[in-house]
XYZ file of C-alpha atoms in Angstrom:
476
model
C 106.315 -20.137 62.554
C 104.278 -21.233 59.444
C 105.845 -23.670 57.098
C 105.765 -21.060 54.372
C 109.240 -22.374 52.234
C 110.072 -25.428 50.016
C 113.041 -27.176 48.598
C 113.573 -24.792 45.928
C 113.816 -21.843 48.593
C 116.354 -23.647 50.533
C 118.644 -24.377 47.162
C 118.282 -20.546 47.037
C 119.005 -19.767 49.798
C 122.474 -21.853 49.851
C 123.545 -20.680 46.264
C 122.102 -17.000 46.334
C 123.660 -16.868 49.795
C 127.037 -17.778 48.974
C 127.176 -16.003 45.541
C 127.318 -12.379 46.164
C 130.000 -9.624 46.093
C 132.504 -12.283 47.284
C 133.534 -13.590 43.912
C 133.802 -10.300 41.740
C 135.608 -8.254 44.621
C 138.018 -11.211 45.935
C 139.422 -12.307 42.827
C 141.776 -9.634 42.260
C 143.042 -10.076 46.238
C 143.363 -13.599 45.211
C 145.414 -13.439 42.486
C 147.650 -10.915 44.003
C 148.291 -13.048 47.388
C 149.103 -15.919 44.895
C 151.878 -14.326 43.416
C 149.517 -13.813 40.312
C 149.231 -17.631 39.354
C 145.688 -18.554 37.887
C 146.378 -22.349 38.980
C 146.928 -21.650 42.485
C 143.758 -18.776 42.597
C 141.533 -21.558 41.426
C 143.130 -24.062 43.857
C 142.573 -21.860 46.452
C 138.082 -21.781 45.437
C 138.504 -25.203 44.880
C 140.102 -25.996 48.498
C 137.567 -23.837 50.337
C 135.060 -25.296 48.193
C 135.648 -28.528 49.559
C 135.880 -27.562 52.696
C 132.213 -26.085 52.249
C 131.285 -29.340 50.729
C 132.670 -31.299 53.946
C 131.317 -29.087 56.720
C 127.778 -28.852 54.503
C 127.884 -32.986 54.462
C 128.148 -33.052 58.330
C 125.769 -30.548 58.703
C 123.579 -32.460 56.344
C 123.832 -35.505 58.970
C 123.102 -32.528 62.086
C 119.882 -31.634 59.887
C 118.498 -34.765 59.200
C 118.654 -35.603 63.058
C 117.516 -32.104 64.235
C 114.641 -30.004 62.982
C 113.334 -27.182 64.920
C 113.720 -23.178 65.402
C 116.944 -22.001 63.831
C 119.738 -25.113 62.172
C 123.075 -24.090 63.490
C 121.553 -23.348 66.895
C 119.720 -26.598 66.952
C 122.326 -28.376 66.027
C 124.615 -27.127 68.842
C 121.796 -27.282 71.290
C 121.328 -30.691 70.023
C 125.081 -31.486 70.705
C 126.554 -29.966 73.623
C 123.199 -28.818 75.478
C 121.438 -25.047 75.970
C 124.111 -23.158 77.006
C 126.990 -24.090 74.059
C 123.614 -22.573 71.900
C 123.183 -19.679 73.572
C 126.387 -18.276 72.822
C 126.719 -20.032 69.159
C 123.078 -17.822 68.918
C 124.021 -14.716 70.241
C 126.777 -14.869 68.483
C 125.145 -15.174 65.045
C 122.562 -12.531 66.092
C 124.847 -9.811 67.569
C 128.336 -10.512 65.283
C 127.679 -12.666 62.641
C 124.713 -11.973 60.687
C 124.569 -8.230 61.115
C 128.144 -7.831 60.214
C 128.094 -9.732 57.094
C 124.749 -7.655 56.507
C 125.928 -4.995 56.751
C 129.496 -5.514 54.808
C 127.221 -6.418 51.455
C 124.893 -3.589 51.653
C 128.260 -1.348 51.053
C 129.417 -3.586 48.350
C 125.563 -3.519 46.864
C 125.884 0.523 47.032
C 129.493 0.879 45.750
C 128.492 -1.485 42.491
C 125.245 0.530 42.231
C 127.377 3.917 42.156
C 129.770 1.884 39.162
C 126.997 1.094 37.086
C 126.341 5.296 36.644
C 130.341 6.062 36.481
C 130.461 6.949 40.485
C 133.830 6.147 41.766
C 132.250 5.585 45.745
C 135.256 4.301 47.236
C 139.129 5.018 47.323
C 140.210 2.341 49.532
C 144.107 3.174 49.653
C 143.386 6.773 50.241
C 140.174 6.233 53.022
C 137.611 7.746 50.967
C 134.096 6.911 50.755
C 131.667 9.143 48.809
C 128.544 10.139 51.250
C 126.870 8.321 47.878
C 128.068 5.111 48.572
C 127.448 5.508 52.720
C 123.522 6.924 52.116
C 122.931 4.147 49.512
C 123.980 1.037 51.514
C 122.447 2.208 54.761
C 119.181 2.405 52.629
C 119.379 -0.990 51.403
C 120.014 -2.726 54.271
C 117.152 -0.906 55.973
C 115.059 -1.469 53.032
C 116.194 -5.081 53.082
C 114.937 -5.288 56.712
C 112.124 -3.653 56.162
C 110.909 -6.526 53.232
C 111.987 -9.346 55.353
C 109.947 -8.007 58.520
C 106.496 -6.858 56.374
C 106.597 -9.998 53.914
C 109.123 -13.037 54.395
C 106.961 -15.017 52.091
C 108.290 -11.974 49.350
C 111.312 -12.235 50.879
C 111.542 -15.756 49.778
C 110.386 -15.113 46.473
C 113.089 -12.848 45.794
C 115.288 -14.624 47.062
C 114.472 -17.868 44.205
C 114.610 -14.802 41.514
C 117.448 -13.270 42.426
C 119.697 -16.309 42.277
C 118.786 -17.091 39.029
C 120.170 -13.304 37.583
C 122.733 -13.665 39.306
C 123.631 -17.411 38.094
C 123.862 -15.543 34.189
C 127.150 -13.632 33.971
C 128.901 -15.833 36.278
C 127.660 -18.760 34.049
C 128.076 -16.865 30.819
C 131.752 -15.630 31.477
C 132.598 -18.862 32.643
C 131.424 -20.833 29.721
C 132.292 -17.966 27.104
C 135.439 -16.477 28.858
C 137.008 -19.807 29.283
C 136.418 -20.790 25.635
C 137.810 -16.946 24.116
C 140.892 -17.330 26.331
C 141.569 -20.904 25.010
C 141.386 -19.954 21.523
C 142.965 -16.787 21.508
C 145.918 -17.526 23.381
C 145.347 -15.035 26.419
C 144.658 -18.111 29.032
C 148.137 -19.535 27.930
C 149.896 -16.158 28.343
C 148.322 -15.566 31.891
C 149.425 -19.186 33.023
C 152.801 -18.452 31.816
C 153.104 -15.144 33.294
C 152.301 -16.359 36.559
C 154.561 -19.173 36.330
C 157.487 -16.413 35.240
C 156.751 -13.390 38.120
C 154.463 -15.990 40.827
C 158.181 -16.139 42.782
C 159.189 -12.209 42.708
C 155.435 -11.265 43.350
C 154.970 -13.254 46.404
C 152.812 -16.367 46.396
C 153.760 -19.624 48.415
C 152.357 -21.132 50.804
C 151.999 -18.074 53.033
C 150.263 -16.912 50.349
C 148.258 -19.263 49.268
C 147.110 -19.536 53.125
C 146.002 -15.600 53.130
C 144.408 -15.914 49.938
C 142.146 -19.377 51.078
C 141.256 -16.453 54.248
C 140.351 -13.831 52.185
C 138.030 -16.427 49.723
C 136.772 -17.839 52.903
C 134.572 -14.562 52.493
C 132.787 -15.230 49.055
C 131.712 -18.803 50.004
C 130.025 -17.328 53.580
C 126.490 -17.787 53.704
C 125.432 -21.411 53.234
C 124.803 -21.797 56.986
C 122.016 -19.378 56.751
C 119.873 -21.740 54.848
C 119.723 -23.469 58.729
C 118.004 -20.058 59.899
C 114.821 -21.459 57.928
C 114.565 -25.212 59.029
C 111.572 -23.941 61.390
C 109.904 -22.888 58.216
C 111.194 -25.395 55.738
C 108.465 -27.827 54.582
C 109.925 -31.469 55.282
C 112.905 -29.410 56.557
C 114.866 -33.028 57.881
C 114.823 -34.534 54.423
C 114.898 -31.196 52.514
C 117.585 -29.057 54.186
C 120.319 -31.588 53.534
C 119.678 -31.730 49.963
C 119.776 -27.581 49.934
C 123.488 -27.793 51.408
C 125.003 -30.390 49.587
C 123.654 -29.344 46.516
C 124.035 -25.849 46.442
C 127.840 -26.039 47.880
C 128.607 -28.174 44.993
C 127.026 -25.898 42.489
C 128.701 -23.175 44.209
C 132.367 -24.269 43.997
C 132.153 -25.888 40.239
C 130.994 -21.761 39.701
C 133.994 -20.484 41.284
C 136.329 -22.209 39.795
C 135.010 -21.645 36.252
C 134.585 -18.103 36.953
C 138.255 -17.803 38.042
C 140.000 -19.387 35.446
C 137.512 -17.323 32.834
C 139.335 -14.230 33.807
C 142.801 -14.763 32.250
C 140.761 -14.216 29.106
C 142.231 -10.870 30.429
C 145.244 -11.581 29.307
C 147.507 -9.933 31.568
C 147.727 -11.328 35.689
C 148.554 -7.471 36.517
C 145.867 -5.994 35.172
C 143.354 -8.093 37.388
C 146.091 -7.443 40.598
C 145.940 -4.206 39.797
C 141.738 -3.697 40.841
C 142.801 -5.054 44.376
C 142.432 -4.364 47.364
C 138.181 -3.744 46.728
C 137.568 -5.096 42.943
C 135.258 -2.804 42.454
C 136.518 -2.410 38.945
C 137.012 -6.079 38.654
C 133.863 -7.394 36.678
C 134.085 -4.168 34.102
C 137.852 -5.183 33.022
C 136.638 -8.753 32.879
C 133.435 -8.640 31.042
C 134.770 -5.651 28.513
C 137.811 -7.897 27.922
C 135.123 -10.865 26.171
C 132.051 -8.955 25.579
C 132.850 -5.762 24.848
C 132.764 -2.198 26.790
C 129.063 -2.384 26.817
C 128.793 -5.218 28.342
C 131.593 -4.214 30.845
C 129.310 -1.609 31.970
C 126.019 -3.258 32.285
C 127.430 -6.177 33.932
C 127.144 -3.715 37.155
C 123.117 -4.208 36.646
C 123.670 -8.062 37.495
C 126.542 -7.668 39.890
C 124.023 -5.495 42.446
C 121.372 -7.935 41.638
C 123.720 -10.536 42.871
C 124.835 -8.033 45.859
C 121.518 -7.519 46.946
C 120.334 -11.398 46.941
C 123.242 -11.881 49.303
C 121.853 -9.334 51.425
C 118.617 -10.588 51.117
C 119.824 -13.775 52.501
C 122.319 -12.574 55.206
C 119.094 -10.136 56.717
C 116.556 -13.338 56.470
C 119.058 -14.855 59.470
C 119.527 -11.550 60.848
C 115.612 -10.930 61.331
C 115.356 -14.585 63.341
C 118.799 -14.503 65.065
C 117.472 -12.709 68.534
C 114.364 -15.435 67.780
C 116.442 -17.950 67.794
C 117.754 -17.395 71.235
C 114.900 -16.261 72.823
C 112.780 -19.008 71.735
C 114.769 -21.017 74.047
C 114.273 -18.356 76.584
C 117.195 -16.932 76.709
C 118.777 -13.426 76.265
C 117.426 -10.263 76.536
C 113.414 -10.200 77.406
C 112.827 -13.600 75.421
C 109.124 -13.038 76.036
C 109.165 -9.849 73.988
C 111.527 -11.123 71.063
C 110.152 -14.171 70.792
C 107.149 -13.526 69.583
C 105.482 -14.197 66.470
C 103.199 -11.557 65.399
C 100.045 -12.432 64.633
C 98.728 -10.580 61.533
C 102.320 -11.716 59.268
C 103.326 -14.767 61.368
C 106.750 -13.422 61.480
C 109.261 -11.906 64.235
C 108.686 -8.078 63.698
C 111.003 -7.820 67.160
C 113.374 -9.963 66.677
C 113.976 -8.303 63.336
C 114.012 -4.828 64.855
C 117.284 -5.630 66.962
C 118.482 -7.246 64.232
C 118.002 -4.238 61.846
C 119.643 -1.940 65.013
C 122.516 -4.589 65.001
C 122.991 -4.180 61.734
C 123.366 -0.140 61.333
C 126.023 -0.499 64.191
C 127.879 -2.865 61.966
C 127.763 -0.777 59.152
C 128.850 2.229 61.279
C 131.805 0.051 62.098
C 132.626 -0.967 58.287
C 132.593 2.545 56.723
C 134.647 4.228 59.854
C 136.846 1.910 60.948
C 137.777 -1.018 58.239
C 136.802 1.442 55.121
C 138.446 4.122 56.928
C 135.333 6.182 56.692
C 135.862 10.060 57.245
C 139.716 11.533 57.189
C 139.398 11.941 61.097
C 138.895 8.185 61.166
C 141.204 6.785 58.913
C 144.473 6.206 61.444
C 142.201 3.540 63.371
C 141.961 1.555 60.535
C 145.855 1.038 60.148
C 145.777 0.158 63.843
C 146.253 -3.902 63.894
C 144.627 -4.191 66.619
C 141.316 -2.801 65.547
C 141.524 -2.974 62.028
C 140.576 -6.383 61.437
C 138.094 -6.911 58.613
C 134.918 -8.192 59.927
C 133.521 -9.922 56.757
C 136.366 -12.518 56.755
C 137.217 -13.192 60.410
C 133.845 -13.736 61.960
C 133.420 -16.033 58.934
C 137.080 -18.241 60.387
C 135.165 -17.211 64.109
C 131.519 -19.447 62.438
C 133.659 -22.311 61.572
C 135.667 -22.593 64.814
C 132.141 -22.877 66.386
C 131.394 -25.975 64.051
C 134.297 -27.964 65.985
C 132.486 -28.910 68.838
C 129.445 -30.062 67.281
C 131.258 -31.979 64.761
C 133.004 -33.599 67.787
C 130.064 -34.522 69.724
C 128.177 -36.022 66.612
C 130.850 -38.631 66.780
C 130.210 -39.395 70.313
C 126.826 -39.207 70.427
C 125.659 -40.482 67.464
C 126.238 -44.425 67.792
C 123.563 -45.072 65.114
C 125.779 -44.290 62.397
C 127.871 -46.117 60.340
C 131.720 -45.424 60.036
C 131.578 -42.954 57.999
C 128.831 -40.866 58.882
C 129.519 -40.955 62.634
C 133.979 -40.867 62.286
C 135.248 -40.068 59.041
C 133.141 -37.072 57.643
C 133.132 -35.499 61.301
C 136.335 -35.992 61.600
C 137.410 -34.206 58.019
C 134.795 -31.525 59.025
C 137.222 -30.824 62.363
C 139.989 -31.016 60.374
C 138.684 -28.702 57.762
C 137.638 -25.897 60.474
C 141.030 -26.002 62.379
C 142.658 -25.809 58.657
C 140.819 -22.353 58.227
C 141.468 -20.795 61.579
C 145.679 -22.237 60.945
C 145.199 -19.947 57.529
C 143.358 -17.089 59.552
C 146.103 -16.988 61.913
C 148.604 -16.763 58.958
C 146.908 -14.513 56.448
C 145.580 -11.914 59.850
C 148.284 -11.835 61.977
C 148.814 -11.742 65.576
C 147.264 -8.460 66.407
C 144.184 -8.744 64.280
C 143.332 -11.870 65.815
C 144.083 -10.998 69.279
C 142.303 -7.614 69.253
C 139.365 -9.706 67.582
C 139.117 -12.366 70.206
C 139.368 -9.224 72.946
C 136.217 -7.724 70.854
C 134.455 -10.841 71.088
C 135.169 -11.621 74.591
C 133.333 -8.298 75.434
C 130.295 -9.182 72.942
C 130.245 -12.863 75.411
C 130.680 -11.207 78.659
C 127.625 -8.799 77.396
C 125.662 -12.275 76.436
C 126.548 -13.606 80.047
C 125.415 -10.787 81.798
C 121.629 -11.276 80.140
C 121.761 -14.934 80.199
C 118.846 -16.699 82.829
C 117.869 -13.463 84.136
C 114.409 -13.291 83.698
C 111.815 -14.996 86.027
C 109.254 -15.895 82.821
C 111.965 -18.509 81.421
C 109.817 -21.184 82.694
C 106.264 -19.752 81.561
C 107.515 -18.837 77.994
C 108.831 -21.892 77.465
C 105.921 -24.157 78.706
C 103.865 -21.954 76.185
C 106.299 -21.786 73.454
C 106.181 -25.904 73.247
């Protein structure tokens, strides 16, 4: 495809990617699975953070060695051969990007619905206002819809959108920070949480659950990768994205974090758990003023819907990037580029299919949806939250291709080819130890049975067409 994005579209990408819903709706969760100690909440953004910062150095390395169709499947084709690709592709085209899609285009709706004083969603109870259901499904097709008629516009938005959404985070970092220092309300927060942290949970266990859960609101870097066939100088230029817009990203965090005990009470940020809907309102009112607290909402669906933006981008090339390599279903017919836009109007199609039966999913199974629905979602075995498992489920995937770099890449120094690879392996088994801990037994299990069934249905369509041959020879 044409070489249609630059440097600054790739920083973007990475930042407006990661920054989304993650932030204002997982702090509260955060807070409360750290017993309600600020310290430890920021520890925990600052740990996966770094653990962004590792995997995005490696990956870095991967980039600057590999530059073709779609990053993350290069770089496992590039490592451990076609068929480790195909299934790190399809899953990122059937699972990954459509779920997370899908996930945000709620959130985007639900903060939308705030901004006008509609209460969309009673998690505890399993409602969801038909509001909140209509709106999302109509931004994630419009979202779609933009990507597949103008991913030059796409782009665009993309570079706008991250800068709104940089201002309140950036504002009630710097401002909240400084009104909770001088007023005493930071002090009273970090003493609170020292006091109850013990009687309100916390710990390691804790701590573990919590670095799960915030695994969620630093998701998205890896998508910048979906555009390294389109990325001008994309081997010098896509390394410089990641690194530089993980860093960026966790220095954000943190800030943001510790702004909100300008609160001043640890149980009145618990309290907006388990969706944080409410979240940014009590935060922003709490420094700015009530006005503020409200319009806040405008720049929180801003920042929903960049996140979106970005998520759909990889979700429009995902069934591209497998069948470029002529794989999956039909490659022939998904792998083309259309002529008149230069984009991949099919590929995007599945993609926007894949992503409605994701959001089907979310809103009747982990939101609870309808009444009728709402005992599935207290079954363990089925209830697992999408948005922050197939996240853990990405970085297990990174393991191998960390692996082979060190084996394979004998051109490096020490700690290029051993040491950052290495921390990278460590860094991904660290997150699926703290999945394991924070999900449970049967969330896990009855997620790994799901995805066996999505990898069975990727066998099954895997080298079965006779054109492999022919598409490729013309695809090269």
């Amino acid at each position: 495809m044409e070489k249609r994005y630059g440097l600054i579209t790739a920083i973007a990408m990475v930042i407006g990617n990661v920054i989304g819903s993650g932030v204002f709706v997982k702090g509260g969760k955060v807070l409360s699975l750290t017993g309600g100690n600020m310290l430890q909440a920021v520890l925990v953004a600052a740990i996966v953070g770094l653990i962004c910062i590792i995997c995005s150095l490696v990956f870095a390395e991967l980039g600057a060695r590999c530059g073709k169709v779609n990053g993350v499947v290069d770089y496992a084709e590039n490592a451990l051969g076609s068929g480790y690709a195909y299934y790190v592709g399809w899953f990122m085209a059937t699972v990954y990007y459509p779920a997370m899609s899908s996930i945000v285009a709620f959130f985007a709706a639900v903060f939308t619905l705030r901004l006008f004083g509609v209460n969309a969603l009673d998690f505890a109870n399993g409602t969801i206002s038909t509001e909140a259901v209509g709106l999302g499904a109509g931004y994630l097709i419009m979202s779609y819809g933009l990507n597949a008629i103008s991913p030059r516009l796409a782009g665009k938005m993309q570079v706008s959108m991250t800068v709104i959404k940089l201002i309140p985070l950036l504002l009630m970092g710097i401002v909240g920070t400084a009104v909770g220092l001088s007023n005493g309300t930071t002090q009273a927060v970090l003493n609170e949480g020292a006091v109850n942290g013990a009687s309100q949970g916390g710990g390691i266990a804790g701590m573990l659950s919590a670095i799960t859960a915030f695994a969620f609101s630093y998701e998205g870097w890896i998508i910048a990768t979906s555009i390294n066939g389109e990325l001008k100088n994309a081997k010098k230029n896509l390394p410089i994205a990641l690194i530089t817009g993980s860093v960026v990203c966790t220095v954000i965090y943190c800030l943001y974090l510790f702004s909100m005990s300008a609160v001043g009470s640890t149980e009145a940020i618990i309290a907006t758990w388990p969706l944080g809907e409410s979240l940014p309102e009590l935060v922003f009112s709490a420094v700015f003023g009530r006005l503020a607290g409200t319009l806040v909402y405008v720049f929180v669906t801003v920042s929903c819907l960049g996140t979106l933006n970005g998520f759909v981008m990889g979700s429009c090339r995902g069934m591209y990037a497998v069948a470029a390599r002529g794989e999956g279903p039909r490659p022939e017919f998904f792998g083309e580029v259309d002529s008149q836009n230069g984009f991949v109007i099919k590929s995007s199609l599945i993609g926007l299919m894949l992503g409605g039966f994701w959001y089907a999913w979310n809103c009747t199974l982990w939101m609870k949806g309808p009444d009728f629905m709402g005992g599935l979602h207290n079954n363990m075995w089925i209830g697992w939250e999408p948005d922050e498992i197939c996240v853990v489920n990405l970085y297990a995937m990174y393991i191998p291709m960390f692996a082979s770099l060190m084996v394979q890449a004998k051109d490096l120094n020490v700690f290029k080819r051993f040491i950052m690879p290495g921390l990278g392996i460590l860094c991904c088994l660290f997150m699926v130890f703290c999945c394991y801990v924070g999900k449970g037994f049967r969330q896990v299990t009855g997620y790994l049975v799901f995805l066996a069934v999505v990898m069975l249905i990727g066998r099954l369509f895997r080298g079965k067409t006779n054109k492999t041959e022919k598409f490729l020879e013309n695809f090269s």
